[in-house]
Amino acid sequence: MVVWPILSSLIMIFILIIPGVFFKKKNILTEDQNGAINSIVVNLTWPCLVIDAMQMKFSLEVLKDSAYILVVCLLILAIIFAISFPIAKLIKLPKTKQYLTVFMLLFGNTGFIGIPVIKALYGTDAVFYAAIVELINDILIFTVGILLIQLSAGANLKVGFKQFINPGLIGVIIGLILFLLNIQLPNLIGGSIEMIGNATTPLTMFCIGFQIGGLKLKEIAGDFQVYAICFVKLLIVPILTLLAVKLWAGDFSMLEKVLIIGFAMPVGAVASIFSQQYKGEAAFATKSVLLSTVLSLITIPIFAIIMEL
C-alpha cells in the first residue's frame, strides 16, 4: 500500500486549476468566454467521457457486480440525502444554498479524480467498477442533480420529460445501450469520442480555476459553512459508507474498496460547472470544490490505509 500514488493523482489534477487562475488574474478571458468553455464541457466533452467509460464488455458477472454496486450506492445516497437538509439548516444556509449543499454532499468527484485515484490504488481491473460508480452518479446528476441545481439557482421548477433530457443524460443512455447490447464502437468513432472525453478534466479544472481567480483568499479559507460541508463530505460520508459496507459484506474486497474510496471523493467539480451554467451560487460551489479537494489530500489516504489494516 503506497500513499504517494494517491497524493500524486490528486496533486496532478489540482495543478490543472492554475492556468484558469492565471487567465482570470491577467484578464486574458472574459466571463462570457469562460461560460462558453463551461458549455463545451456540459454539452460535449462530459457526455463523450461517459460514453467512453461505458465501452465495456458485457457479461452476467459484470451485471451481477453492477447490481451489487447499484444497491449499495443507492442505499448510501439515500442516507446522505436524508441527512443533507438537516445539516444545511443546522449551519444556517439560505434556501438556495441548501439545495446546492444537498447536491454537493450527494455527488463527489468520482470521475475526474475518483477513476485516476482508484486506478493508482487498485490497478486497471478496478477502473471498471469505478466506471460503474461513475455511471450511477451520472444518471442521478443529470436527473435529480439538475433539479437541485435549478432550485439552487432560483429557477421555476417544472418537472416534466423535457427537464430530464440533456446532453449528459443522452450520453448515459447511449453508453448504457451500447453496453447492454455489447456493442464496441469502431476505433475511428470510439477513438474520437475518447479524445473529446479526455478534454473534460483539464477544461473543468480550468473553469474552476477561473472562478477561483475572482475570489480573495479569505473568502475561500474563512467560510465556516464551507468547512462544515467539507467535514461532512470527506469524513462523515465515507465513514457511513465504510460502516454500511462492513455490515453488508464483512470483508473489503476490490468492490468494497472502490465503493468506499468513491464516496471519499471531494465535492464534484460539476457543482461549480452547473452552478455557473445555471447562474446559481457559483462562488459558494467553487469554494467547496477547491477546499474539499485540498483537504482530500489528507482524508483519502487515511481511508485507503484503514482498509488495508
PDB file of C-alpha atoms in Angstrom:
ATOM      1  CA  MET A   1       0.000   0.000   0.000  1.00  0.00           C
ATOM      2  CA  VAL A   2       1.708   3.162  -1.219  1.00  0.00           C
ATOM      3  CA  VAL A   3       0.366   6.602  -0.272  1.00  0.00           C
ATOM      4  CA  TRP A   4       2.298   8.560  -2.928  1.00  0.00           C
ATOM      5  CA  PRO A   5       0.210   7.329  -5.954  1.00  0.00           C
ATOM      6  CA  ILE A   6      -2.899   8.727  -4.253  1.00  0.00           C
ATOM      7  CA  LEU A   7      -1.287  12.062  -3.472  1.00  0.00           C
ATOM      8  CA  SER A   8       0.307  12.401  -6.918  1.00  0.00           C
ATOM      9  CA  SER A   9      -3.032  11.814  -8.685  1.00  0.00           C
ATOM     10  CA  LEU A  10      -4.731  14.476  -6.552  1.00  0.00           C
ATOM     11  CA  ILE A  11      -1.856  16.964  -6.867  1.00  0.00           C
ATOM     12  CA  MET A  12      -1.726  16.499 -10.653  1.00  0.00           C
ATOM     13  CA  ILE A  13      -5.439  17.322 -11.004  1.00  0.00           C
ATOM     14  CA  PHE A  14      -5.110  20.222  -8.562  1.00  0.00           C
ATOM     15  CA  ILE A  15      -2.286  21.715 -10.704  1.00  0.00           C
ATOM     16  CA  LEU A  16      -4.750  21.923 -13.632  1.00  0.00           C
ATOM     17  CA  ILE A  17      -6.538  24.726 -11.746  1.00  0.00           C
ATOM     18  CA  ILE A  18      -3.525  27.083 -12.044  1.00  0.00           C
ATOM     19  CA  PRO A  19      -3.971  28.140 -15.728  1.00  0.00           C
ATOM     20  CA  GLY A  20      -7.583  29.191 -15.052  1.00  0.00           C
ATOM     21  CA  VAL A  21      -6.483  31.338 -12.091  1.00  0.00           C
ATOM     22  CA  PHE A  22      -3.758  32.931 -14.242  1.00  0.00           C
ATOM     23  CA  PHE A  23      -6.159  33.699 -17.116  1.00  0.00           C
ATOM     24  CA  LYS A  24      -8.597  35.356 -14.704  1.00  0.00           C
ATOM     25  CA  LYS A  25      -5.970  37.395 -12.854  1.00  0.00           C
ATOM     26  CA  LYS A  26      -4.473  38.642 -16.144  1.00  0.00           C
ATOM     27  CA  ASN A  27      -7.913  39.245 -17.727  1.00  0.00           C
ATOM     28  CA  ILE A  28      -6.979  37.062 -20.701  1.00  0.00           C
ATOM     29  CA  LEU A  29     -10.527  35.643 -20.853  1.00  0.00           C
ATOM     30  CA  THR A  30     -13.864  37.279 -20.085  1.00  0.00           C
ATOM     31  CA  GLU A  31     -16.675  35.740 -18.029  1.00  0.00           C
ATOM     32  CA  ASP A  32     -18.609  35.075 -21.242  1.00  0.00           C
ATOM     33  CA  GLN A  33     -15.658  33.237 -22.780  1.00  0.00           C
ATOM     34  CA  ASN A  34     -15.284  31.111 -19.664  1.00  0.00           C
ATOM     35  CA  GLY A  35     -19.021  30.438 -19.847  1.00  0.00           C
ATOM     36  CA  ALA A  36     -18.523  29.179 -23.403  1.00  0.00           C
ATOM     37  CA  ILE A  37     -15.921  26.698 -22.120  1.00  0.00           C
ATOM     38  CA  ASN A  38     -18.435  25.599 -19.468  1.00  0.00           C
ATOM     39  CA  SER A  39     -20.971  24.937 -22.200  1.00  0.00           C
ATOM     40  CA  ILE A  40     -18.470  22.820 -24.144  1.00  0.00           C
ATOM     41  CA  VAL A  41     -17.834  20.692 -21.039  1.00  0.00           C
ATOM     42  CA  VAL A  42     -21.514  20.217 -20.141  1.00  0.00           C
ATOM     43  CA  ASN A  43     -22.815  19.702 -23.670  1.00  0.00           C
ATOM     44  CA  LEU A  44     -19.953  17.886 -25.416  1.00  0.00           C
ATOM     45  CA  THR A  45     -16.896  16.604 -23.559  1.00  0.00           C
ATOM     46  CA  TRP A  46     -18.642  15.161 -20.499  1.00  0.00           C
ATOM     47  CA  PRO A  47     -21.237  13.149 -22.489  1.00  0.00           C
ATOM     48  CA  CYS A  48     -18.347  11.761 -24.554  1.00  0.00           C
ATOM     49  CA  LEU A  49     -16.447  10.886 -21.357  1.00  0.00           C
ATOM     50  CA  VAL A  50     -19.481   8.933 -20.103  1.00  0.00           C
ATOM     51  CA  ILE A  51     -19.932   7.048 -23.394  1.00  0.00           C
ATOM     52  CA  ASP A  52     -16.235   6.144 -23.465  1.00  0.00           C
ATOM     53  CA  ALA A  53     -16.255   4.950 -19.821  1.00  0.00           C
ATOM     54  CA  MET A  54     -19.167   2.613 -20.615  1.00  0.00           C
ATOM     55  CA  GLN A  55     -17.446   0.891 -23.525  1.00  0.00           C
ATOM     56  CA  MET A  56     -17.150  -2.323 -21.508  1.00  0.00           C
ATOM     57  CA  LYS A  57     -17.601  -5.962 -22.487  1.00  0.00           C
ATOM     58  CA  PHE A  58     -20.972  -7.295 -21.299  1.00  0.00           C
ATOM     59  CA  SER A  59     -21.210 -10.444 -19.142  1.00  0.00           C
ATOM     60  CA  LEU A  60     -23.505 -11.884 -16.454  1.00  0.00           C
ATOM     61  CA  GLU A  61     -20.739 -11.482 -13.873  1.00  0.00           C
ATOM     62  CA  VAL A  62     -20.454  -7.830 -14.786  1.00  0.00           C
ATOM     63  CA  LEU A  63     -24.214  -7.463 -14.486  1.00  0.00           C
ATOM     64  CA  LYS A  64     -24.160  -9.102 -11.037  1.00  0.00           C
ATOM     65  CA  ASP A  65     -21.345  -6.853  -9.785  1.00  0.00           C
ATOM     66  CA  SER A  66     -23.102  -3.835 -11.275  1.00  0.00           C
ATOM     67  CA  ALA A  67     -26.341  -4.709  -9.467  1.00  0.00           C
ATOM     68  CA  TYR A  68     -24.449  -5.050  -6.162  1.00  0.00           C
ATOM     69  CA  ILE A  69     -22.757  -1.679  -6.617  1.00  0.00           C
ATOM     70  CA  LEU A  70     -26.085  -0.096  -7.637  1.00  0.00           C
ATOM     71  CA  VAL A  71     -27.882  -1.315  -4.500  1.00  0.00           C
ATOM     72  CA  VAL A  72     -25.114  -0.197  -2.137  1.00  0.00           C
ATOM     73  CA  CYS A  73     -24.722   3.183  -3.877  1.00  0.00           C
ATOM     74  CA  LEU A  74     -28.464   3.899  -3.744  1.00  0.00           C
ATOM     75  CA  LEU A  75     -28.568   2.920  -0.066  1.00  0.00           C
ATOM     76  CA  ILE A  76     -25.698   5.265   0.823  1.00  0.00           C
ATOM     77  CA  LEU A  77     -27.079   8.079  -1.334  1.00  0.00           C
ATOM     78  CA  ALA A  78     -30.487   7.740   0.344  1.00  0.00           C
ATOM     79  CA  ILE A  79     -28.817   8.096   3.759  1.00  0.00           C
ATOM     80  CA  ILE A  80     -26.828  11.136   2.566  1.00  0.00           C
ATOM     81  CA  PHE A  81     -29.965  12.731   1.128  1.00  0.00           C
ATOM     82  CA  ALA A  82     -31.811  12.181   4.435  1.00  0.00           C
ATOM     83  CA  ILE A  83     -29.134  13.944   6.496  1.00  0.00           C
ATOM     84  CA  SER A  84     -28.275  16.709   3.990  1.00  0.00           C
ATOM     85  CA  PHE A  85     -31.193  19.094   4.569  1.00  0.00           C
ATOM     86  CA  PRO A  86     -30.929  18.956   8.387  1.00  0.00           C
ATOM     87  CA  ILE A  87     -27.191  19.632   8.101  1.00  0.00           C
ATOM     88  CA  ALA A  88     -27.769  22.541   5.694  1.00  0.00           C
ATOM     89  CA  LYS A  89     -30.311  24.049   8.097  1.00  0.00           C
ATOM     90  CA  LEU A  90     -28.032  23.429  11.087  1.00  0.00           C
ATOM     91  CA  ILE A  91     -25.262  25.568   9.562  1.00  0.00           C
ATOM     92  CA  LYS A  92     -27.866  28.252   8.738  1.00  0.00           C
ATOM     93  CA  LEU A  93     -27.637  28.276   4.976  1.00  0.00           C
ATOM     94  CA  PRO A  94     -30.187  30.200   2.902  1.00  0.00           C
ATOM     95  CA  LYS A  95     -32.638  28.131   0.860  1.00  0.00           C
ATOM     96  CA  THR A  96     -30.721  28.366  -2.414  1.00  0.00           C
ATOM     97  CA  LYS A  97     -27.503  27.168  -0.786  1.00  0.00           C
ATOM     98  CA  GLN A  98     -29.382  24.357   0.973  1.00  0.00           C
ATOM     99  CA  TYR A  99     -30.271  22.772  -2.363  1.00  0.00           C
ATOM    100  CA  LEU A 100     -26.702  23.213  -3.575  1.00  0.00           C
ATOM    101  CA  THR A 101     -25.375  21.660  -0.344  1.00  0.00           C
ATOM    102  CA  VAL A 102     -27.537  18.567  -0.876  1.00  0.00           C
ATOM    103  CA  PHE A 103     -26.110  18.315  -4.401  1.00  0.00           C
ATOM    104  CA  MET A 104     -22.518  18.670  -3.148  1.00  0.00           C
ATOM    105  CA  LEU A 105     -22.910  16.079  -0.390  1.00  0.00           C
ATOM    106  CA  LEU A 106     -24.538  13.608  -2.769  1.00  0.00           C
ATOM    107  CA  PHE A 107     -22.155  13.862  -5.704  1.00  0.00           C
ATOM    108  CA  GLY A 108     -18.412  13.514  -5.257  1.00  0.00           C
ATOM    109  CA  ASN A 109     -15.701  13.762  -7.877  1.00  0.00           C
ATOM    110  CA  THR A 110     -15.949  10.069  -8.797  1.00  0.00           C
ATOM    111  CA  GLY A 111     -14.907  10.650 -12.402  1.00  0.00           C
ATOM    112  CA  PHE A 112     -12.244  13.344 -12.743  1.00  0.00           C
ATOM    113  CA  ILE A 113     -10.443  12.405  -9.507  1.00  0.00           C
ATOM    114  CA  GLY A 114     -12.031   9.100  -8.480  1.00  0.00           C
ATOM    115  CA  ILE A 115     -11.114   6.989 -11.514  1.00  0.00           C
ATOM    116  CA  PRO A 116      -7.419   8.070 -11.658  1.00  0.00           C
ATOM    117  CA  VAL A 117      -7.021   7.579  -7.884  1.00  0.00           C
ATOM    118  CA  ILE A 118      -8.713   4.145  -7.899  1.00  0.00           C
ATOM    119  CA  LYS A 119      -6.557   3.086 -10.839  1.00  0.00           C
ATOM    120  CA  ALA A 120      -3.430   4.187  -8.953  1.00  0.00           C
ATOM    121  CA  LEU A 121      -4.549   2.312  -5.836  1.00  0.00           C
ATOM    122  CA  TYR A 122      -6.018  -0.924  -7.143  1.00  0.00           C
ATOM    123  CA  GLY A 123      -4.933  -1.255 -10.777  1.00  0.00           C
ATOM    124  CA  THR A 124      -6.658  -1.330 -14.157  1.00  0.00           C
ATOM    125  CA  ASP A 125      -9.192  -4.022 -13.175  1.00  0.00           C
ATOM    126  CA  ALA A 126     -10.672  -1.679 -10.571  1.00  0.00           C
ATOM    127  CA  VAL A 127     -11.333   1.027 -13.203  1.00  0.00           C
ATOM    128  CA  PHE A 128     -14.342  -0.925 -14.493  1.00  0.00           C
ATOM    129  CA  TYR A 129     -16.001  -0.874 -11.061  1.00  0.00           C
ATOM    130  CA  ALA A 130     -15.099   2.806 -10.663  1.00  0.00           C
ATOM    131  CA  ALA A 131     -16.822   3.451 -14.002  1.00  0.00           C
ATOM    132  CA  ILE A 132     -19.995   1.765 -12.700  1.00  0.00           C
ATOM    133  CA  VAL A 133     -19.992   4.066  -9.660  1.00  0.00           C
ATOM    134  CA  GLU A 134     -19.460   6.990 -12.038  1.00  0.00           C
ATOM    135  CA  LEU A 135     -22.336   5.772 -14.229  1.00  0.00           C
ATOM    136  CA  ILE A 136     -24.745   5.703 -11.268  1.00  0.00           C
ATOM    137  CA  ASN A 137     -23.520   9.157 -10.281  1.00  0.00           C
ATOM    138  CA  ASP A 138     -24.011  10.478 -13.819  1.00  0.00           C
ATOM    139  CA  ILE A 139     -27.575   9.159 -14.111  1.00  0.00           C
ATOM    140  CA  LEU A 140     -28.523  10.833 -10.816  1.00  0.00           C
ATOM    141  CA  ILE A 141     -26.579  14.034 -11.547  1.00  0.00           C
ATOM    142  CA  PHE A 142     -28.370  14.546 -14.845  1.00  0.00           C
ATOM    143  CA  THR A 143     -31.806  13.876 -13.316  1.00  0.00           C
ATOM    144  CA  VAL A 144     -32.124  14.607  -9.582  1.00  0.00           C
ATOM    145  CA  GLY A 145     -28.951  16.723  -9.606  1.00  0.00           C
ATOM    146  CA  ILE A 146     -30.164  19.016 -12.374  1.00  0.00           C
ATOM    147  CA  LEU A 147     -33.366  19.674 -10.424  1.00  0.00           C
ATOM    148  CA  LEU A 148     -31.401  20.527  -7.254  1.00  0.00           C
ATOM    149  CA  ILE A 149     -29.153  22.928  -9.196  1.00  0.00           C
ATOM    150  CA  GLN A 150     -32.173  24.606 -10.794  1.00  0.00           C
ATOM    151  CA  LEU A 151     -33.782  25.036  -7.378  1.00  0.00           C
ATOM    152  CA  SER A 152     -30.497  26.422  -6.055  1.00  0.00           C
ATOM    153  CA  ALA A 153     -30.408  28.921  -8.916  1.00  0.00           C
ATOM    154  CA  GLY A 154     -33.948  30.034  -8.100  1.00  0.00           C
ATOM    155  CA  ALA A 155     -35.371  28.701 -11.339  1.00  0.00           C
ATOM    156  CA  ASN A 156     -39.062  27.858 -11.527  1.00  0.00           C
ATOM    157  CA  LEU A 157     -39.136  24.072 -11.310  1.00  0.00           C
ATOM    158  CA  LYS A 158     -41.265  22.358 -13.906  1.00  0.00           C
ATOM    159  CA  VAL A 159     -40.896  18.618 -13.551  1.00  0.00           C
ATOM    160  CA  GLY A 160     -41.516  17.126 -16.958  1.00  0.00           C
ATOM    161  CA  PHE A 161     -39.886  14.888 -19.508  1.00  0.00           C
ATOM    162  CA  LYS A 162     -38.000  17.778 -21.118  1.00  0.00           C
ATOM    163  CA  GLN A 163     -36.433  18.729 -17.771  1.00  0.00           C
ATOM    164  CA  PHE A 164     -34.577  15.416 -17.706  1.00  0.00           C
ATOM    165  CA  ILE A 165     -33.378  15.436 -21.302  1.00  0.00           C
ATOM    166  CA  ASN A 166     -29.935  16.984 -21.520  1.00  0.00           C
ATOM    167  CA  PRO A 167     -26.652  16.089 -23.258  1.00  0.00           C
ATOM    168  CA  GLY A 168     -25.243  14.362 -20.171  1.00  0.00           C
ATOM    169  CA  LEU A 169     -28.227  12.049 -19.778  1.00  0.00           C
ATOM    170  CA  ILE A 170     -28.272  11.371 -23.521  1.00  0.00           C
ATOM    171  CA  GLY A 171     -24.629  10.317 -23.192  1.00  0.00           C
ATOM    172  CA  VAL A 172     -25.552   7.959 -20.327  1.00  0.00           C
ATOM    173  CA  ILE A 173     -28.418   6.431 -22.346  1.00  0.00           C
ATOM    174  CA  ILE A 174     -26.219   5.901 -25.417  1.00  0.00           C
ATOM    175  CA  GLY A 175     -23.461   4.361 -23.305  1.00  0.00           C
ATOM    176  CA  LEU A 176     -25.914   2.083 -21.477  1.00  0.00           C
ATOM    177  CA  ILE A 177     -27.496   0.854 -24.720  1.00  0.00           C
ATOM    178  CA  LEU A 178     -24.072   0.089 -26.210  1.00  0.00           C
ATOM    179  CA  PHE A 179     -23.080  -1.758 -23.023  1.00  0.00           C
ATOM    180  CA  LEU A 180     -26.259  -3.862 -22.770  1.00  0.00           C
ATOM    181  CA  LEU A 181     -26.110  -4.762 -26.480  1.00  0.00           C
ATOM    182  CA  ASN A 182     -22.371  -5.486 -26.146  1.00  0.00           C
ATOM    183  CA  ILE A 183     -21.564  -3.096 -28.998  1.00  0.00           C
ATOM    184  CA  GLN A 184     -17.971  -1.915 -29.229  1.00  0.00           C
ATOM    185  CA  LEU A 185     -17.584   1.226 -31.308  1.00  0.00           C
ATOM    186  CA  PRO A 186     -15.067   1.061 -34.178  1.00  0.00           C
ATOM    187  CA  ASN A 187     -11.720   2.696 -33.436  1.00  0.00           C
ATOM    188  CA  LEU A 188     -12.436   5.606 -35.771  1.00  0.00           C
ATOM    189  CA  ILE A 189     -15.543   6.622 -33.787  1.00  0.00           C
ATOM    190  CA  GLY A 190     -14.600   5.290 -30.354  1.00  0.00           C
ATOM    191  CA  GLY A 191     -11.149   6.875 -30.527  1.00  0.00           C
ATOM    192  CA  SER A 192     -12.641  10.258 -31.454  1.00  0.00           C
ATOM    193  CA  ILE A 193     -15.135  10.069 -28.568  1.00  0.00           C
ATOM    194  CA  GLU A 194     -12.327   9.102 -26.191  1.00  0.00           C
ATOM    195  CA  MET A 195     -10.192  12.071 -27.284  1.00  0.00           C
ATOM    196  CA  ILE A 196     -13.078  14.508 -26.793  1.00  0.00           C
ATOM    197  CA  GLY A 197     -13.937  12.962 -23.408  1.00  0.00           C
ATOM    198  CA  ASN A 198     -10.311  13.244 -22.265  1.00  0.00           C
ATOM    199  CA  ALA A 199     -10.626  17.028 -22.540  1.00  0.00           C
ATOM    200  CA  THR A 200     -13.216  17.070 -19.738  1.00  0.00           C
ATOM    201  CA  THR A 201     -10.863  17.070 -16.749  1.00  0.00           C
ATOM    202  CA  PRO A 202      -8.470  19.846 -17.894  1.00  0.00           C
ATOM    203  CA  LEU A 203     -11.315  22.055 -19.159  1.00  0.00           C
ATOM    204  CA  THR A 204     -13.335  21.550 -15.974  1.00  0.00           C
ATOM    205  CA  MET A 205     -10.404  22.352 -13.716  1.00  0.00           C
ATOM    206  CA  PHE A 206      -9.589  25.394 -15.900  1.00  0.00           C
ATOM    207  CA  CYS A 207     -13.141  26.724 -15.362  1.00  0.00           C
ATOM    208  CA  ILE A 208     -12.857  26.134 -11.629  1.00  0.00           C
ATOM    209  CA  GLY A 209      -9.500  27.926 -11.607  1.00  0.00           C
ATOM    210  CA  PHE A 210     -11.080  30.845 -13.475  1.00  0.00           C
ATOM    211  CA  GLN A 211     -13.736  31.128 -10.769  1.00  0.00           C
ATOM    212  CA  ILE A 212     -11.095  30.906  -8.028  1.00  0.00           C
ATOM    213  CA  GLY A 213      -9.148  33.718  -9.714  1.00  0.00           C
ATOM    214  CA  GLY A 214     -12.055  36.022  -8.960  1.00  0.00           C
ATOM    215  CA  LEU A 215     -12.090  35.172  -5.243  1.00  0.00           C
ATOM    216  CA  LYS A 216      -9.981  36.508  -2.402  1.00  0.00           C
ATOM    217  CA  LEU A 217      -8.052  34.034  -0.218  1.00  0.00           C
ATOM    218  CA  LYS A 218     -10.010  34.983   2.913  1.00  0.00           C
ATOM    219  CA  GLU A 219     -13.255  34.257   1.021  1.00  0.00           C
ATOM    220  CA  ILE A 220     -12.068  30.689   0.377  1.00  0.00           C
ATOM    221  CA  ALA A 221     -10.404  29.912   3.714  1.00  0.00           C
ATOM    222  CA  GLY A 222     -12.644  31.968   6.004  1.00  0.00           C
ATOM    223  CA  ASP A 223     -16.070  30.496   5.258  1.00  0.00           C
ATOM    224  CA  PHE A 224     -17.235  28.332   8.189  1.00  0.00           C
ATOM    225  CA  GLN A 225     -20.103  26.877   6.160  1.00  0.00           C
ATOM    226  CA  VAL A 226     -17.697  25.562   3.513  1.00  0.00           C
ATOM    227  CA  TYR A 227     -15.593  23.886   6.226  1.00  0.00           C
ATOM    228  CA  ALA A 228     -18.749  22.247   7.606  1.00  0.00           C
ATOM    229  CA  ILE A 229     -19.620  20.882   4.162  1.00  0.00           C
ATOM    230  CA  CYS A 230     -16.065  19.561   3.732  1.00  0.00           C
ATOM    231  CA  PHE A 231     -16.206  17.872   7.150  1.00  0.00           C
ATOM    232  CA  VAL A 232     -19.402  16.024   6.273  1.00  0.00           C
ATOM    233  CA  LYS A 233     -18.339  15.193   2.703  1.00  0.00           C
ATOM    234  CA  LEU A 234     -14.799  13.995   3.482  1.00  0.00           C
ATOM    235  CA  LEU A 235     -15.319  12.311   6.866  1.00  0.00           C
ATOM    236  CA  ILE A 236     -18.958  11.601   7.743  1.00  0.00           C
ATOM    237  CA  VAL A 237     -19.979  10.299   4.282  1.00  0.00           C
ATOM    238  CA  PRO A 238     -17.057   7.838   3.832  1.00  0.00           C
ATOM    239  CA  ILE A 239     -17.377   6.665   7.472  1.00  0.00           C
ATOM    240  CA  LEU A 240     -21.082   5.903   6.890  1.00  0.00           C
ATOM    241  CA  THR A 241     -20.137   4.081   3.676  1.00  0.00           C
ATOM    242  CA  LEU A 242     -17.398   2.100   5.396  1.00  0.00           C
ATOM    243  CA  LEU A 243     -19.751   1.024   8.211  1.00  0.00           C
ATOM    244  CA  ALA A 244     -22.542   0.085   5.783  1.00  0.00           C
ATOM    245  CA  VAL A 245     -20.188  -1.948   3.585  1.00  0.00           C
ATOM    246  CA  LYS A 246     -18.604  -3.621   6.617  1.00  0.00           C
ATOM    247  CA  LEU A 247     -22.015  -4.674   7.934  1.00  0.00           C
ATOM    248  CA  TRP A 248     -23.137  -5.822   4.468  1.00  0.00           C
ATOM    249  CA  ALA A 249     -20.054  -7.658   3.178  1.00  0.00           C
ATOM    250  CA  GLY A 250     -17.846  -8.218   6.200  1.00  0.00           C
ATOM    251  CA  ASP A 251     -14.532  -8.056   4.362  1.00  0.00           C
ATOM    252  CA  PHE A 252     -13.158  -5.461   1.975  1.00  0.00           C
ATOM    253  CA  SER A 253     -12.807  -6.959  -1.499  1.00  0.00           C
ATOM    254  CA  MET A 254     -11.908  -4.799  -4.502  1.00  0.00           C
ATOM    255  CA  LEU A 255     -15.608  -3.954  -4.991  1.00  0.00           C
ATOM    256  CA  GLU A 256     -15.976  -2.676  -1.436  1.00  0.00           C
ATOM    257  CA  LYS A 257     -12.723  -0.696  -1.602  1.00  0.00           C
ATOM    258  CA  VAL A 258     -13.836   1.011  -4.815  1.00  0.00           C
ATOM    259  CA  LEU A 259     -17.190   1.922  -3.230  1.00  0.00           C
ATOM    260  CA  ILE A 260     -15.625   3.408  -0.095  1.00  0.00           C
ATOM    261  CA  ILE A 261     -12.933   5.365  -1.959  1.00  0.00           C
ATOM    262  CA  GLY A 262     -15.611   6.547  -4.409  1.00  0.00           C
ATOM    263  CA  PHE A 263     -17.663   8.037  -1.562  1.00  0.00           C
ATOM    264  CA  ALA A 264     -14.499   9.533  -0.013  1.00  0.00           C
ATOM    265  CA  MET A 265     -14.018  11.810  -3.027  1.00  0.00           C
ATOM    266  CA  PRO A 266     -14.206  15.617  -2.648  1.00  0.00           C
ATOM    267  CA  VAL A 267     -17.147  17.690  -3.871  1.00  0.00           C
ATOM    268  CA  GLY A 268     -17.664  17.072  -7.583  1.00  0.00           C
ATOM    269  CA  ALA A 269     -16.385  19.767  -9.930  1.00  0.00           C
ATOM    270  CA  VAL A 270     -19.779  19.548 -11.629  1.00  0.00           C
ATOM    271  CA  ALA A 271     -21.255  21.530  -8.710  1.00  0.00           C
ATOM    272  CA  SER A 272     -19.222  24.534  -9.833  1.00  0.00           C
ATOM    273  CA  ILE A 273     -19.749  23.915 -13.559  1.00  0.00           C
ATOM    274  CA  PHE A 274     -23.542  23.563 -13.264  1.00  0.00           C
ATOM    275  CA  SER A 275     -23.838  26.498 -10.851  1.00  0.00           C
ATOM    276  CA  GLN A 276     -22.069  28.671 -13.433  1.00  0.00           C
ATOM    277  CA  GLN A 277     -24.194  27.232 -16.249  1.00  0.00           C
ATOM    278  CA  TYR A 278     -27.494  27.908 -14.410  1.00  0.00           C
ATOM    279  CA  LYS A 279     -26.381  31.232 -12.867  1.00  0.00           C
ATOM    280  CA  GLY A 280     -26.603  29.875  -9.322  1.00  0.00           C
ATOM    281  CA  GLU A 281     -24.335  30.018  -6.251  1.00  0.00           C
ATOM    282  CA  ALA A 282     -21.155  29.518  -8.319  1.00  0.00           C
ATOM    283  CA  ALA A 283     -18.739  31.144  -5.836  1.00  0.00           C
ATOM    284  CA  PHE A 284     -20.007  29.006  -2.930  1.00  0.00           C
ATOM    285  CA  ALA A 285     -19.784  25.844  -5.060  1.00  0.00           C
ATOM    286  CA  THR A 286     -16.276  26.712  -6.275  1.00  0.00           C
ATOM    287  CA  LYS A 287     -15.006  27.334  -2.732  1.00  0.00           C
ATOM    288  CA  SER A 288     -16.435  23.978  -1.625  1.00  0.00           C
ATOM    289  CA  VAL A 289     -14.881  22.146  -4.593  1.00  0.00           C
ATOM    290  CA  LEU A 290     -11.475  23.733  -4.039  1.00  0.00           C
ATOM    291  CA  LEU A 291     -11.267  23.352  -0.248  1.00  0.00           C
ATOM    292  CA  SER A 292     -12.623  19.783  -0.249  1.00  0.00           C
ATOM    293  CA  THR A 293     -10.131  18.823  -2.991  1.00  0.00           C
ATOM    294  CA  VAL A 294      -7.223  20.232  -0.959  1.00  0.00           C
ATOM    295  CA  LEU A 295      -8.372  18.521   2.260  1.00  0.00           C
ATOM    296  CA  SER A 296      -8.957  15.226   0.430  1.00  0.00           C
ATOM    297  CA  LEU A 297      -5.178  15.004   0.024  1.00  0.00           C
ATOM    298  CA  ILE A 298      -5.259  14.072   3.728  1.00  0.00           C
ATOM    299  CA  THR A 299      -8.548  12.175   4.076  1.00  0.00           C
ATOM    300  CA  ILE A 300      -8.436   9.837   1.035  1.00  0.00           C
ATOM    301  CA  PRO A 301      -5.079   8.268   2.016  1.00  0.00           C
ATOM    302  CA  ILE A 302      -6.422   7.769   5.555  1.00  0.00           C
ATOM    303  CA  PHE A 303      -9.405   5.712   4.341  1.00  0.00           C
ATOM    304  CA  ALA A 304      -7.268   3.831   1.816  1.00  0.00           C
ATOM    305  CA  ILE A 305      -4.857   2.848   4.607  1.00  0.00           C
ATOM    306  CA  ILE A 306      -7.656   1.899   7.042  1.00  0.00           C
ATOM    307  CA  MET A 307      -8.964  -0.674   4.539  1.00  0.00           C
ATOM    308  CA  GLU A 308      -5.523  -2.275   4.287  1.00  0.00           C
ATOM    309  CA  LEU A 309      -5.159  -2.747   8.062  1.00  0.00           C
TER     310      LEU A 309
END
